[in-house]
XYZ file of C-alpha atoms in Angstrom:
193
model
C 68.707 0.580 -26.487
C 64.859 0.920 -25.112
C 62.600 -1.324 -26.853
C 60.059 0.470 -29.089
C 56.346 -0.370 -28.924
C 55.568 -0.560 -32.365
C 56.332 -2.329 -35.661
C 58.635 0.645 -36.799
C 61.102 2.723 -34.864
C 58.797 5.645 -37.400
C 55.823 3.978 -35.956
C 56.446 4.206 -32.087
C 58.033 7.767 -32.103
C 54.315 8.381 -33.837
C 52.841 6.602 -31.218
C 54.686 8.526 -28.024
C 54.437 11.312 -29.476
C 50.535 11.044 -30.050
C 50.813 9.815 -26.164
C 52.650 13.048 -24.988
C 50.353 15.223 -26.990
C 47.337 13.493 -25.608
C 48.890 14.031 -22.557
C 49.104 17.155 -22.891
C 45.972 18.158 -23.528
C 44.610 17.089 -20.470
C 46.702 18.507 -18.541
C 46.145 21.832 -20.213
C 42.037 21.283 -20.099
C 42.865 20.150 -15.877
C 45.033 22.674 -15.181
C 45.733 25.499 -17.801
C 48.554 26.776 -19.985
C 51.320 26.794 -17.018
C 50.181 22.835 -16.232
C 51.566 21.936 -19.481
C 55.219 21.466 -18.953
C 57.668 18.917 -20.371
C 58.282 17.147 -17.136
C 54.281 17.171 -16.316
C 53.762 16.176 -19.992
C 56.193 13.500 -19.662
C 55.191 11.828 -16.145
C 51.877 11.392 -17.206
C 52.412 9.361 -19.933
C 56.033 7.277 -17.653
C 58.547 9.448 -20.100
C 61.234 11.133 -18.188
C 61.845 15.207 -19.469
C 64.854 14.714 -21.031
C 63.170 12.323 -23.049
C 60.133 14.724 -24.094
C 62.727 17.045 -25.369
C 63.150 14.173 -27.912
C 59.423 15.455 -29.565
C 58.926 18.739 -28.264
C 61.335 21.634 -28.170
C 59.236 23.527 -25.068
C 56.357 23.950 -23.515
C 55.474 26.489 -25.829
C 56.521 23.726 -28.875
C 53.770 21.634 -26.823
C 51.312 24.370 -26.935
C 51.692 25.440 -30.641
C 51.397 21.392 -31.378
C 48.301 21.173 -29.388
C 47.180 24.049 -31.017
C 47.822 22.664 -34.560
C 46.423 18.907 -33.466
C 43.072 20.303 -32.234
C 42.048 22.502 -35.084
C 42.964 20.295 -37.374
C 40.847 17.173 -36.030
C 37.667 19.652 -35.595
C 38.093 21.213 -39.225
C 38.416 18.159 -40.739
C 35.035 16.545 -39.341
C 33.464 19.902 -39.838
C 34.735 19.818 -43.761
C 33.066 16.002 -43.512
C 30.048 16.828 -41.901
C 29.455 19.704 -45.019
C 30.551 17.464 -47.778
C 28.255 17.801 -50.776
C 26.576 20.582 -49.333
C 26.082 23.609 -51.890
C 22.648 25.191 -50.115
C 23.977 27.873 -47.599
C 20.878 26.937 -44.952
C 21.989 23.668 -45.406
C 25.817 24.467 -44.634
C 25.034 26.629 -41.713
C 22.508 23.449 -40.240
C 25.542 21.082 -40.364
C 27.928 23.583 -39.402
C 25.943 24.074 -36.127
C 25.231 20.325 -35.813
C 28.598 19.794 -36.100
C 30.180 22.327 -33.994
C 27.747 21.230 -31.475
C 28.464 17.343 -31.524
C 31.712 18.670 -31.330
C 31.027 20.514 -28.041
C 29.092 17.743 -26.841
C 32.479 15.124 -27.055
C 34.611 18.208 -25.286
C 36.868 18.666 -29.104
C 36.446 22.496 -27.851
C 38.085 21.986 -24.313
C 41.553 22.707 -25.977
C 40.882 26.022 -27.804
C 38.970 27.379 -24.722
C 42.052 26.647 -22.157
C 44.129 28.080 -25.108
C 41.901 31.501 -25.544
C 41.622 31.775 -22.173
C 45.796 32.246 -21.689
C 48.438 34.067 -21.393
C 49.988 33.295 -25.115
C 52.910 34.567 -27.106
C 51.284 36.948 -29.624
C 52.966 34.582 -32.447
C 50.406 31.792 -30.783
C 47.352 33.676 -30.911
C 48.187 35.177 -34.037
C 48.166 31.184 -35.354
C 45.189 30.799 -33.070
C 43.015 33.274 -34.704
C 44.174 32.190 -38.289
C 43.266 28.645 -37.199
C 40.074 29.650 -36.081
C 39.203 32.273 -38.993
C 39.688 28.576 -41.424
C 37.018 27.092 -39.290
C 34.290 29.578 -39.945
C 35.015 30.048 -43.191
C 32.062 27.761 -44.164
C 29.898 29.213 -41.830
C 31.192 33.262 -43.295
C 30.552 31.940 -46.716
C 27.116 30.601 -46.441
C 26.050 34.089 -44.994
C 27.854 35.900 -48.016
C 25.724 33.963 -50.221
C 22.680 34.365 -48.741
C 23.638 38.223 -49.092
C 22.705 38.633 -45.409
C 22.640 42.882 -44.315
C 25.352 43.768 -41.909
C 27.284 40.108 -42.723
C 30.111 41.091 -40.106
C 27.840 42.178 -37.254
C 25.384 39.296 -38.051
C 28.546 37.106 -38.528
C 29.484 37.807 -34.721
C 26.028 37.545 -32.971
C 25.382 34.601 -34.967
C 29.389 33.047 -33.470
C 27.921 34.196 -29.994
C 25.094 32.255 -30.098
C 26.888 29.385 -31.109
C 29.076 29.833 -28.668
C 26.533 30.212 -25.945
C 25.162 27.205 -27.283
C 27.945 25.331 -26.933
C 28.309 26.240 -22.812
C 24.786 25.133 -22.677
C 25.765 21.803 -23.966
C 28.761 21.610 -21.680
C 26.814 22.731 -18.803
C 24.640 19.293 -19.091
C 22.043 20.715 -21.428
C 20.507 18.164 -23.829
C 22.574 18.357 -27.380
C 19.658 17.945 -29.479
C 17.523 20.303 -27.850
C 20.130 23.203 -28.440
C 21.236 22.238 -31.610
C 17.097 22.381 -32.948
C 16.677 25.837 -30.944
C 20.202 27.226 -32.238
C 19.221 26.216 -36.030
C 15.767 27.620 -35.795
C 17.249 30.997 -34.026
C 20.067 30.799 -37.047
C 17.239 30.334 -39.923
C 15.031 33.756 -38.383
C 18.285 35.780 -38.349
C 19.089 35.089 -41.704
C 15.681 35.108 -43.452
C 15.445 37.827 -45.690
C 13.902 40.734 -44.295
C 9.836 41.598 -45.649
């Protein structure tokens, strides 16, 4: 019987699996979706492939998992980092402060190797559902500030931020972007005179 690493049998399946999927990730960031296989999952991390069958069904299980662990870490520090927030400039500044901090630590390395793939349609369909969750904030501060055109403003407002966030992963200075993204954010959604 192999000796677990943890004070519960519960405990170190948590902990290998946490391992794999960690694993995992960087192999997919490294080397894209067809890096990310169960035997490549499991040597980096001294598991043999037989025994990552024990937490993952495929690779495709590993994707959908990675998928899942990702969004779920960034949404919940996004849902922190708005907390008590009720004034929609307000959400939209931490929103973008957020997202961008989040840039800055490479949380967004995932989802990009992952948009950037071939995926099953059921995979980007949980992808874009995943995704829709985390700008819901963002959507519904620019409903209530009753901006004109919300869906078209909606999407060249997610471009900047995402341009933003490649200038910040290009070596650009954090701060810097975040002030110039909030200011550009504020002028788009002022009302009009």
């Amino acid at each position: 019987m192999p000796k677990i690493s943890a004070p519960t049998v519960v405990e170190h399946r948590k902990r290998k699996r946490d391992a794999l999927l960690a694993a995992a990730t960087e192999l997919l960031v490294s080397g894209g979706v067809s890096a990310v296989t169960p035997a490549a999952v499991g040597a980096a991390v001294g598991l043999s492939r037989p025994s990552v069958y024990q937490y993952f069904k495929s690779a495709a299980d590993i994707l959908a998992a990675i998928t899942e662990d990702s969004f779920a870490r960034s949404n919940a520090q996004l849902l922190a980092a708005l907390e008590g927030l009720s004034d929609p400039l307000k959400v939209m500044d931490a929103y973008v402060r957020e997202t961008l901090r989040q840039a800055a630590a490479g949380a967004h390395r995932p989802a990009t190797a992952l948009s950037e793939a071939e995926l099953p349609d059921e995979c980007r369909a949980r992808v874009a559902e995943l995704h829709h969750e985390q700008i819901a904030p963002f959507m519904s501060a620019l409903r209530q500030l009753n901006v004109p055109d919300l869906m078209i403003t909606a999407q060249l407002l997610g471009g900047m931020l995402e341009a933003a966030m490649r200038a910040i992963e290009s070596g650009s200075d954090p701060d810097a972007v975040a002030r110039t993204t909030i200011a550009l954010v504020h002028a788009a959604v002022r009302p009009q005179e």
